[in-house]
Amino acid sequence: MKFYIKTFGCQMNEHDSEIIAGVLQQAGYRPCDELDAADIIVVNTCCIRESAENKIWGYIGNLKNIKYKRPGVIIAMLGCMTQQTTISAALKRYGSHIDIVLGTYQQHRLPEYITRAMIGNGQIVDISEDNRDFPDELPCVRTSGVTAQVNISYGCNNFCSYCIVPYVRGRERSRSLNAILSEIREAAAAGSKEIMLLGQNVNSYGKDLGEAGQNDAPDFATVLKAACAVPGIKRVRYMSSHPRDFSNALVDEISKLPQVRSYYHLPLQSGCDKTLKAMNRGYDTARYAAIIDHIREQTPEAAVTTDIIVGFPGETEDDFQATLDFIARCRFDAAYTFLYSPRSGTPAAKMADQVPLQVKKERLQRLTALQNQISLEKNQTYIGQIVHVLVEGPSKNNPEYLTGRTESNKIVILRGGMELVNQIVAVKITGAKTWHLEAL
Ligand code: 5AD
Ligand code: SF4
């Protein structure tokens, strides 16, 4: 029997899908690339913003047709969106064609539930939180031979007031350093040159490990150093960081690691102190600016990117202007920008002064225009430079070319044959766009 997995959402979800694929293959199912040929359809869901959920409702609506034509097909919905009790209740009513509904703690039990669904006794729902085991021993089928994604922690303790993640992925649990390292060694032995360390807040790694009252637990710097020491690993990336837990000492450690030091992603969320406080972020713009300044002193060549939310409740025109000014000051290489989306159950959803959608959209446009200008200027400084690109594969937009990334994580479109995939090649940059460089 063949399975098809559709993944929505972040890198953490992409990696969960690699584990789901591993678990299904271990149970004897085979992967397939076509929805119409699949006997089992798995939808791995996201709920970070309303737009993600709307897309998913649309997608599962379309699956009704498939179930109608092929009633034997098993449809399973997993992930962050289904972990919410409101959603699993709604699915009982509007998603009777969904056979299995699992939350974020029970994904590894999918094979067992598939067997039960085949016998057929109505929709199976398991969003219980009783199993918080780490998938240390779970198989994983990597979709990329170049970059191996490795979980270092699960869940989040921060409770940023807009964010639903702590509610659907639970409290932070760090994985043991041994489990992390053996996975990295395995990936390196299989040929991966890049490691992506995953956690909702990688910087607080290890705080829950070690003996009570003792200071013997590994921290994030330990993980980075150990990952870099694995033979064959040329690049180490991580996602996501939290500025509150990003110390100057960590920047100093990172700047000693050539595989890591050229790229930082440090979500700012807002450049207005009042908004940062209402977001419960635990830092202000002065503290954030100090980190950026320290990074630039230590590694002037490093690229720095960020995340920004516009239209958080109570954000006035002046508050938004403060964000624009701060962005102009920090001069990020790129910013991932989002319209604030109220998430049910989070404190911000209940705050007064929700910003009208039109105002949010207009602010997003102004922010994008400013950031695009800065991104382009930053990218133009690469023209004429020789950069080292880890080649990932054919370019999606133009399969005649290859795509890869510089040490500073900039996308480069380059010429060459498939034999260059998973190789690091030196190329001269000939052109610069807002979101990528060209070596053509
Ligand atoms: N609305 C808009 N953006 C959000 N993010 C998280 N929650 C929300 C929300 N409710 C953004 C943050 C985070 C990124 C992954 O998604 O910027 O860093
Ligand atoms: Fe959400 Fe904040 Fe945790 Fe990131 S750090 S997952 S934004 S609560």
Short mmCIF file of C-alpha atoms and ligand atoms in Angstrom, two decimals:
data_model
loop_
_atom_site.label_atom_id
_atom_site.label_comp_id
_atom_site.label_asym_id
_atom_site.label_seq_id
_atom_site.Cartn_x
_atom_site.Cartn_y
_atom_site.Cartn_z
CA MET A 1 0.00 0.00 0.00
CA LYS A 2 1.22 3.49 -0.86
CA PHE A 3 1.14 6.71 1.16
CA TYR A 4 1.27 10.38 0.17
CA ILE A 5 2.17 13.13 2.66
CA LYS A 6 1.14 16.76 2.23
CA THR A 7 2.98 19.08 4.61
CA PHE A 8 1.93 22.58 5.65
CA GLY A 9 3.97 24.94 7.80
CA CYS A 10 7.47 25.34 9.14
CA GLN A 11 10.71 23.36 8.99
CA MET A 12 9.75 21.56 12.19
CA ASN A 13 6.69 20.20 10.37
CA GLU A 14 8.74 19.30 7.30
CA HIS A 15 10.98 17.26 9.54
CA ASP A 16 8.02 15.67 11.35
CA SER A 17 6.85 14.53 7.92
CA GLU A 18 10.24 12.92 7.34
CA ILE A 19 9.71 10.99 10.58
CA ILE A 20 6.11 10.09 9.65
CA ALA A 21 7.44 8.76 6.32
CA GLY A 22 10.05 6.75 8.24
CA VAL A 23 7.47 5.26 10.58
CA LEU A 24 5.15 4.34 7.69
CA GLN A 25 7.94 2.75 5.66
CA GLN A 26 9.02 0.75 8.69
CA ALA A 27 5.45 -0.53 8.91
CA GLY A 28 5.68 -1.73 5.32
CA TYR A 29 3.97 1.11 3.43
CA ARG A 30 5.63 2.65 0.38
CA PRO A 31 5.85 6.36 -0.48
CA CYS A 32 4.28 7.79 -3.64
CA ASP A 33 4.34 11.24 -5.24
CA GLU A 34 0.80 11.27 -6.54
CA LEU A 35 -2.22 11.99 -4.44
CA ASP A 36 -4.44 10.05 -6.85
CA ALA A 37 -2.35 6.91 -6.59
CA ALA A 38 -2.19 6.89 -2.77
CA ASP A 39 -4.03 4.41 -0.54
CA ILE A 40 -3.18 6.50 2.52
CA ILE A 41 -3.21 10.31 2.49
CA VAL A 42 -1.51 12.10 5.38
CA VAL A 43 -2.02 15.83 5.90
CA ASN A 44 0.52 17.33 8.32
CA THR A 45 -1.00 20.61 9.48
CA CYS A 46 0.03 24.04 10.78
CA CYS A 47 -1.90 26.63 12.79
CA ILE A 48 0.59 29.46 13.26
CA ARG A 49 -1.65 31.90 11.34
CA GLU A 50 -5.26 31.84 10.21
CA SER A 51 -4.13 31.84 6.58
CA ALA A 52 -2.45 28.44 7.14
CA GLU A 53 -5.62 26.99 8.63
CA ASN A 54 -7.77 28.36 5.82
CA LYS A 55 -5.49 26.73 3.24
CA ILE A 56 -5.74 23.43 5.09
CA TRP A 57 -9.56 23.56 5.32
CA GLY A 58 -9.55 24.10 1.53
CA TYR A 59 -7.17 21.19 0.99
CA ILE A 60 -9.12 18.72 3.12
CA GLY A 61 -12.36 19.91 1.51
CA ASN A 62 -10.95 18.77 -1.83
CA LEU A 63 -10.09 15.36 -0.39
CA LYS A 64 -13.83 14.67 -0.06
CA ASN A 65 -13.93 13.96 -3.79
CA ILE A 66 -11.17 11.41 -3.52
CA LYS A 67 -12.90 9.66 -0.64
CA TYR A 68 -16.15 9.67 -2.61
CA LYS A 69 -14.50 8.09 -5.66
CA ARG A 70 -12.29 5.72 -3.67
CA PRO A 71 -13.96 5.02 -0.31
CA GLY A 72 -11.17 2.60 0.65
CA VAL A 73 -8.59 5.38 0.84
CA ILE A 74 -7.49 6.23 4.40
CA ILE A 75 -7.14 9.95 5.19
CA ALA A 76 -5.20 11.06 8.27
CA MET A 77 -4.79 14.58 9.62
CA LEU A 78 -1.87 15.25 11.94
CA GLY A 79 0.08 18.10 13.44
CA CYS A 80 -0.37 21.44 15.16
CA MET A 81 -3.79 22.38 13.78
CA THR A 82 -5.42 19.12 14.87
CA GLN A 83 -3.92 19.33 18.37
CA GLN A 84 -6.46 22.09 19.15
CA THR A 85 -9.62 20.67 20.73
CA THR A 86 -11.78 23.15 18.81
CA ILE A 87 -10.44 21.80 15.53
CA SER A 88 -10.84 18.13 16.34
CA ALA A 89 -14.41 18.88 17.41
CA ALA A 90 -15.06 20.75 14.15
CA LEU A 91 -13.57 17.86 12.18
CA LYS A 92 -16.13 15.49 13.66
CA ARG A 93 -18.79 17.66 12.05
CA TYR A 94 -17.20 18.93 8.83
CA GLY A 95 -14.61 16.27 8.15
CA SER A 96 -16.35 12.93 8.32
CA HIS A 97 -14.20 11.80 5.39
CA ILE A 98 -11.11 12.12 7.60
CA ASP A 99 -10.48 8.69 9.13
CA ILE A 100 -7.74 9.55 11.60
CA VAL A 101 -7.07 12.75 13.57
CA LEU A 102 -3.82 12.80 15.55
CA GLY A 103 -2.18 15.62 17.48
CA THR A 104 1.49 16.43 17.84
CA TYR A 105 2.21 13.80 20.51
CA GLN A 106 0.77 10.73 18.80
CA GLN A 107 2.09 10.92 15.24
CA HIS A 108 4.33 7.87 15.68
CA ARG A 109 1.24 5.74 16.36
CA LEU A 110 -0.11 6.34 12.86
CA PRO A 111 0.52 2.75 11.58
CA GLU A 112 -1.47 1.28 14.47
CA TYR A 113 -4.34 3.67 13.80
CA ILE A 114 -4.25 2.95 10.05
CA THR A 115 -4.80 -0.74 10.82
CA ARG A 116 -7.74 0.17 13.05
CA ALA A 117 -9.20 2.51 10.43
CA MET A 118 -9.04 -0.26 7.83
CA ILE A 119 -11.30 -2.38 9.99
CA GLY A 120 -13.49 0.70 9.99
CA ASN A 121 -15.21 2.00 13.07
CA GLY A 122 -15.67 5.70 12.44
CA GLN A 123 -13.30 8.61 12.83
CA ILE A 124 -10.40 7.91 15.21
CA VAL A 125 -9.24 10.92 17.24
CA ASP A 126 -6.19 10.94 19.50
CA ILE A 127 -4.94 14.33 20.59
CA SER A 128 -3.93 13.17 24.06
CA GLU A 129 -0.79 14.62 25.57
CA ASP A 130 0.23 11.56 27.54
CA ASN A 131 3.09 10.57 25.28
CA ARG A 132 5.83 13.16 25.33
CA ASP A 133 8.58 10.76 24.34
CA PHE A 134 11.13 12.08 21.88
CA PRO A 135 11.35 10.40 18.53
CA ASP A 136 14.95 9.45 19.33
CA GLU A 137 14.48 5.94 18.12
CA LEU A 138 12.06 6.70 15.33
CA PRO A 139 13.18 6.16 11.75
CA CYS A 140 13.26 9.11 9.41
CA VAL A 141 13.33 9.31 5.62
CA ARG A 142 15.20 12.49 4.70
CA THR A 143 13.89 14.43 1.72
CA SER A 144 17.23 16.15 1.16
CA GLY A 145 20.57 14.42 0.83
CA VAL A 146 22.28 17.78 1.35
CA THR A 147 20.73 19.21 4.53
CA ALA A 148 19.79 16.96 7.43
CA GLN A 149 17.26 18.39 9.87
CA VAL A 150 17.82 17.31 13.44
CA ASN A 151 15.55 18.10 16.39
CA ILE A 152 17.34 19.36 19.47
CA SER A 153 14.27 20.32 21.49
CA TYR A 154 10.50 20.14 21.33
CA GLY A 155 7.90 22.62 22.53
CA CYS A 156 8.33 26.10 23.90
CA ASN A 157 8.14 27.81 27.31
CA ASN A 158 8.07 31.39 26.14
CA PHE A 159 4.39 32.13 25.67
CA CYS A 160 4.83 35.11 23.39
CA SER A 161 1.34 36.57 23.66
CA TYR A 162 0.48 36.11 19.95
CA CYS A 163 1.78 32.58 19.56
CA ILE A 164 -0.10 29.29 19.61
CA VAL A 165 2.97 27.03 19.54
CA PRO A 166 3.27 26.45 23.32
CA TYR A 167 -0.37 25.33 23.37
CA VAL A 168 -0.04 22.80 20.55
CA ARG A 169 3.51 21.59 21.08
CA GLY A 170 3.72 21.73 24.85
CA ARG A 171 6.53 22.71 27.21
CA GLU A 172 10.13 22.65 26.15
CA ARG A 173 11.90 19.29 26.30
CA SER A 174 15.54 19.09 25.26
CA ARG A 175 16.75 16.00 23.52
CA SER A 176 19.89 14.34 24.91
CA LEU A 177 23.17 15.45 23.42
CA ASN A 178 24.01 11.82 22.65
CA ALA A 179 20.83 11.27 20.64
CA ILE A 180 21.43 14.52 18.72
CA LEU A 181 25.03 13.64 17.95
CA SER A 182 24.37 10.10 16.87
CA GLU A 183 21.74 11.39 14.44
CA ILE A 184 24.19 13.98 13.08
CA ARG A 185 26.92 11.35 12.69
CA GLU A 186 24.51 9.08 10.83
CA ALA A 187 23.45 11.91 8.51
CA ALA A 188 27.09 12.84 7.86
CA ALA A 189 27.92 9.20 7.10
CA ALA A 190 25.01 9.17 4.62
CA GLY A 191 26.55 12.21 2.87
CA SER A 192 24.75 15.24 4.33
CA LYS A 193 27.06 18.25 4.42
CA GLU A 194 24.71 20.62 6.22
CA ILE A 195 22.88 20.19 9.52
CA MET A 196 19.80 22.19 10.46
CA LEU A 197 19.27 22.06 14.21
CA LEU A 198 15.59 22.47 15.04
CA GLY A 199 13.82 23.78 18.12
CA GLN A 200 11.24 26.49 18.86
CA ASN A 201 13.88 28.26 20.91
CA VAL A 202 17.23 26.60 20.34
CA ASN A 203 19.00 29.08 22.64
CA SER A 204 17.39 27.67 25.76
CA TYR A 205 18.53 24.14 24.88
CA GLY A 206 19.60 22.11 27.90
CA LYS A 207 17.91 24.19 30.59
CA ASP A 208 15.77 21.17 31.46
CA LEU A 209 18.67 18.69 31.39
CA GLY A 210 21.28 17.76 34.01
CA GLU A 211 20.98 16.97 37.68
CA ALA A 212 18.81 19.28 39.77
CA GLY A 213 20.90 22.01 41.40
CA GLN A 214 24.01 21.12 39.37
CA ASN A 215 25.46 23.05 36.52
CA ASP A 216 26.38 20.06 34.39
CA ALA A 217 23.89 20.26 31.54
CA PRO A 218 25.00 20.89 27.95
CA ASP A 219 23.86 24.20 26.47
CA PHE A 220 23.27 25.35 22.90
CA ALA A 221 26.92 26.31 22.36
CA THR A 222 27.89 22.74 23.33
CA VAL A 223 25.54 21.37 20.64
CA LEU A 224 26.93 23.73 18.00
CA LYS A 225 30.54 22.90 18.80
CA ALA A 226 29.85 19.16 18.86
CA ALA A 227 27.93 19.31 15.56
CA CYS A 228 30.78 21.20 13.90
CA ALA A 229 33.26 18.58 15.10
CA VAL A 230 31.47 15.76 13.25
CA PRO A 231 33.62 14.83 10.23
CA GLY A 232 32.03 15.80 6.91
CA ILE A 233 29.76 18.51 8.34
CA LYS A 234 30.56 21.71 6.45
CA ARG A 235 27.69 23.89 7.60
CA VAL A 236 25.53 24.07 10.68
CA ARG A 237 22.36 26.13 10.85
CA TYR A 238 19.70 26.43 13.52
CA MET A 239 16.15 27.61 13.86
CA SER A 240 14.75 29.39 15.73
CA SER A 241 16.63 31.74 18.00
CA HIS A 242 15.23 33.98 20.70
CA PRO A 243 16.97 37.35 21.28
CA ARG A 244 16.25 37.15 25.02
CA ASP A 245 18.43 34.05 25.28
CA PHE A 246 21.05 35.16 22.75
CA SER A 247 24.06 36.28 24.78
CA ASN A 248 27.22 38.05 23.64
CA ALA A 249 29.09 35.01 24.94
CA LEU A 250 27.14 32.84 22.48
CA VAL A 251 28.03 35.20 19.62
CA ASP A 252 31.69 34.89 20.68
CA GLU A 253 31.45 31.08 20.61
CA ILE A 254 29.70 31.13 17.23
CA SER A 255 32.28 33.44 15.72
CA LYS A 256 34.91 30.76 16.39
CA LEU A 257 32.94 28.22 14.32
CA PRO A 258 33.46 28.70 10.55
CA GLN A 259 30.54 26.35 9.76
CA VAL A 260 28.10 28.57 11.67
CA ARG A 261 29.33 32.13 11.97
CA SER A 262 28.27 33.66 8.65
CA TYR A 263 24.52 33.54 9.18
CA TYR A 264 22.17 34.63 11.94
CA HIS A 265 18.38 34.50 11.99
CA LEU A 266 17.16 36.47 14.97
CA PRO A 267 13.39 37.08 15.09
CA LEU A 268 12.77 40.67 16.19
CA GLN A 269 8.93 40.67 15.81
CA SER A 270 8.62 44.43 16.43
CA GLY A 271 10.89 47.46 16.61
CA CYS A 272 8.67 49.21 19.15
CA ASP A 273 9.39 48.68 22.86
CA LYS A 274 5.76 49.03 23.91
CA THR A 275 4.73 46.34 21.42
CA LEU A 276 7.61 44.03 22.40
CA LYS A 277 6.43 44.25 25.99
CA ALA A 278 2.84 43.47 25.03
CA MET A 279 4.17 40.55 22.99
CA ASN A 280 5.93 39.24 26.14
CA ARG A 281 9.22 38.95 24.28
CA GLY A 282 11.48 39.68 27.25
CA TYR A 283 13.84 42.13 25.49
CA ASP A 284 13.71 45.69 24.19
CA THR A 285 15.16 47.30 21.09
CA ALA A 286 18.28 48.52 22.96
CA ARG A 287 19.12 44.93 23.96
CA TYR A 288 18.40 43.66 20.45
CA ALA A 289 20.56 46.38 18.88
CA ALA A 290 23.41 45.47 21.24
CA ILE A 291 23.33 41.86 19.99
CA ILE A 292 23.31 42.97 16.34
CA ASP A 293 26.21 45.35 16.99
CA HIS A 294 28.18 42.61 18.68
CA ILE A 295 27.54 40.20 15.78
CA ARG A 296 28.71 42.82 13.29
CA GLU A 297 31.84 43.56 15.31
CA GLN A 298 32.76 39.90 15.51
CA THR A 299 31.73 38.87 11.98
CA PRO A 300 31.14 41.84 9.66
CA GLU A 301 30.57 39.44 6.76
CA ALA A 302 27.66 37.64 8.48
CA ALA A 303 24.16 37.98 7.06
CA VAL A 304 21.40 38.66 9.55
CA THR A 305 17.71 37.97 8.88
CA THR A 306 14.63 38.41 11.03
CA ASP A 307 10.87 37.90 11.45
CA ILE A 308 8.48 40.83 11.88
CA ILE A 309 4.78 40.85 12.75
CA VAL A 310 2.78 43.91 11.72
CA GLY A 311 -0.51 45.01 13.20
CA PHE A 312 -0.16 43.51 16.67
CA PRO A 313 -3.11 44.67 18.85
CA GLY A 314 -2.64 48.28 19.97
CA GLU A 315 0.06 49.03 17.36
CA THR A 316 -0.38 52.71 16.47
CA GLU A 317 1.03 54.51 13.43
CA ASP A 318 3.83 55.84 15.67
CA ASP A 319 4.59 52.33 16.97
CA PHE A 320 4.75 51.05 13.42
CA GLN A 321 7.00 53.93 12.42
CA ALA A 322 9.33 52.91 15.27
CA THR A 323 9.55 49.45 13.69
CA LEU A 324 10.38 50.96 10.29
CA ASP A 325 13.06 53.15 11.87
CA PHE A 326 14.56 50.21 13.75
CA ILE A 327 14.63 48.10 10.60
CA ALA A 328 16.46 50.88 8.80
CA ARG A 329 18.92 50.95 11.70
CA CYS A 330 19.53 47.18 11.81
CA ARG A 331 19.73 46.78 8.03
CA PHE A 332 18.75 43.14 7.88
CA ASP A 333 19.67 41.04 4.87
CA ALA A 334 16.08 39.87 4.72
CA ALA A 335 12.93 39.90 6.83
CA TYR A 336 10.11 37.37 6.88
CA THR A 337 7.07 39.55 7.42
CA PHE A 338 3.65 38.53 8.70
CA LEU A 339 0.27 40.14 9.28
CA TYR A 340 -0.69 39.62 12.91
CA SER A 341 -3.24 36.81 13.06
CA PRO A 342 -5.33 36.33 16.23
CA ARG A 343 -4.99 32.73 17.46
CA SER A 344 -7.72 31.44 19.69
CA GLY A 345 -6.58 30.77 23.25
CA THR A 346 -3.62 33.19 23.12
CA PRO A 347 -3.63 36.37 25.27
CA ALA A 348 -3.20 38.71 22.28
CA ALA A 349 -6.39 37.44 20.64
CA LYS A 350 -8.33 38.88 23.58
CA MET A 351 -6.52 42.25 23.65
CA ALA A 352 -8.42 45.44 22.90
CA ASP A 353 -7.54 47.60 19.88
CA GLN A 354 -7.20 44.87 17.27
CA VAL A 355 -5.81 46.56 14.14
CA PRO A 356 -8.14 46.53 11.10
CA LEU A 357 -7.04 44.23 8.26
CA GLN A 358 -6.73 47.12 5.79
CA VAL A 359 -4.34 48.95 8.10
CA LYS A 360 -2.30 45.80 8.64
CA LYS A 361 -2.04 45.23 4.89
CA GLU A 362 -1.01 48.80 4.21
CA ARG A 363 1.69 48.62 6.91
CA LEU A 364 2.96 45.31 5.55
CA GLN A 365 3.35 46.93 2.14
CA ARG A 366 5.37 49.83 3.54
CA LEU A 367 7.54 47.46 5.54
CA THR A 368 8.15 45.21 2.52
CA ALA A 369 9.08 48.17 0.33
CA LEU A 370 11.67 49.37 2.86
CA GLN A 371 13.09 45.90 3.49
CA ASN A 372 13.23 45.01 -0.23
CA GLN A 373 15.32 48.11 -0.84
CA ILE A 374 17.74 47.16 1.98
CA SER A 375 17.87 43.49 0.87
CA LEU A 376 18.70 44.52 -2.68
CA GLU A 377 21.43 46.92 -1.54
CA LYS A 378 22.93 44.23 0.69
CA ASN A 379 22.84 41.67 -2.13
CA GLN A 380 24.42 44.12 -4.58
CA THR A 381 27.52 44.27 -2.40
CA TYR A 382 28.14 40.62 -3.38
CA ILE A 383 28.54 41.42 -7.09
CA GLY A 384 32.06 40.55 -8.20
CA GLN A 385 32.77 38.54 -5.03
CA ILE A 386 33.78 34.87 -5.04
CA VAL A 387 31.43 32.90 -2.78
CA HIS A 388 31.27 29.25 -1.73
CA VAL A 389 27.95 27.70 -2.66
CA LEU A 390 26.62 24.43 -1.31
CA VAL A 391 24.61 23.21 -4.29
CA GLU A 392 21.15 21.87 -3.44
CA GLY A 393 19.67 20.87 -6.82
CA PRO A 394 17.95 22.25 -9.91
CA SER A 395 16.43 25.71 -9.56
CA LYS A 396 12.65 25.52 -9.14
CA ASN A 397 12.01 28.51 -11.40
CA ASN A 398 14.41 27.50 -14.11
CA PRO A 399 15.48 23.83 -14.04
CA GLU A 400 18.29 24.61 -16.51
CA TYR A 401 20.13 26.23 -13.62
CA LEU A 402 21.15 25.01 -10.19
CA THR A 403 20.34 26.54 -6.85
CA GLY A 404 22.43 26.59 -3.70
CA ARG A 405 23.40 28.75 -0.76
CA THR A 406 26.39 30.79 0.31
CA GLU A 407 27.91 30.47 3.76
CA SER A 408 25.76 33.47 4.66
CA ASN A 409 22.67 31.51 3.56
CA LYS A 410 21.97 33.62 0.44
CA ILE A 411 20.32 31.72 -2.38
CA VAL A 412 22.50 31.60 -5.51
CA ILE A 413 21.33 30.62 -8.99
CA LEU A 414 24.26 29.15 -10.89
CA ARG A 415 25.14 27.11 -13.97
CA GLY A 416 26.29 23.51 -13.85
CA GLY A 417 25.34 19.87 -14.06
CA MET A 418 23.72 17.63 -11.49
CA GLU A 419 27.14 16.25 -10.49
CA LEU A 420 27.61 19.47 -8.52
CA VAL A 421 24.69 18.70 -6.19
CA ASN A 422 25.90 18.35 -2.58
CA GLN A 423 29.24 19.88 -3.55
CA ILE A 424 30.62 23.21 -2.40
CA VAL A 425 31.68 25.25 -5.42
CA ALA A 426 33.40 28.63 -5.65
CA VAL A 427 31.58 31.00 -8.03
CA LYS A 428 31.72 34.69 -8.89
CA ILE A 429 28.51 36.63 -8.26
CA THR A 430 27.32 38.38 -11.41
CA GLY A 431 23.91 39.66 -10.41
CA ALA A 432 21.77 40.49 -7.38
CA LYS A 433 18.00 40.45 -6.83
CA THR A 434 15.96 41.08 -3.68
CA TRP A 435 15.76 37.42 -2.61
CA HIS A 436 18.70 35.83 -4.43
CA LEU A 437 22.11 36.20 -6.07
CA GLU A 438 23.13 35.03 -9.53
CA ALA A 439 26.37 33.48 -10.76
CA LEU A 440 25.52 33.12 -14.46
N1 5AD B 1 0.43 36.10 13.74
C1 5AD B 1 1.38 36.45 12.83
N2 5AD B 1 2.61 35.94 12.83
C2 5AD B 1 2.93 35.03 13.77
N3 5AD B 1 4.08 34.37 14.02
C3 5AD B 1 3.87 33.55 15.08
N4 5AD B 1 2.60 33.69 15.53
C4 5AD B 1 2.00 34.62 14.74
C5 5AD B 1 0.70 35.19 14.70
N5 5AD B 1 -0.24 34.86 15.58
C6 5AD B 1 5.31 34.56 13.26
C7 5AD B 1 6.46 35.04 14.14
C8 5AD B 1 7.35 33.85 14.20
C9 5AD B 1 7.10 33.22 12.85
C10 5AD B 1 7.52 31.80 12.73
O1 5AD B 1 5.71 33.34 12.69
O2 5AD B 1 7.10 36.10 13.47
O3 5AD B 1 8.72 34.19 14.39
FE1 SF4 B 2 6.02 31.09 19.63
FE2 SF4 B 2 7.54 32.80 21.03
FE3 SF4 B 2 7.82 30.12 21.40
FE4 SF4 B 2 8.64 31.25 19.08
S1 SF4 B 2 9.48 31.68 21.13
S2 SF4 B 2 7.42 29.36 19.30
S3 SF4 B 2 7.14 32.89 18.79
S4 SF4 B 2 6.01 31.36 21.88
#
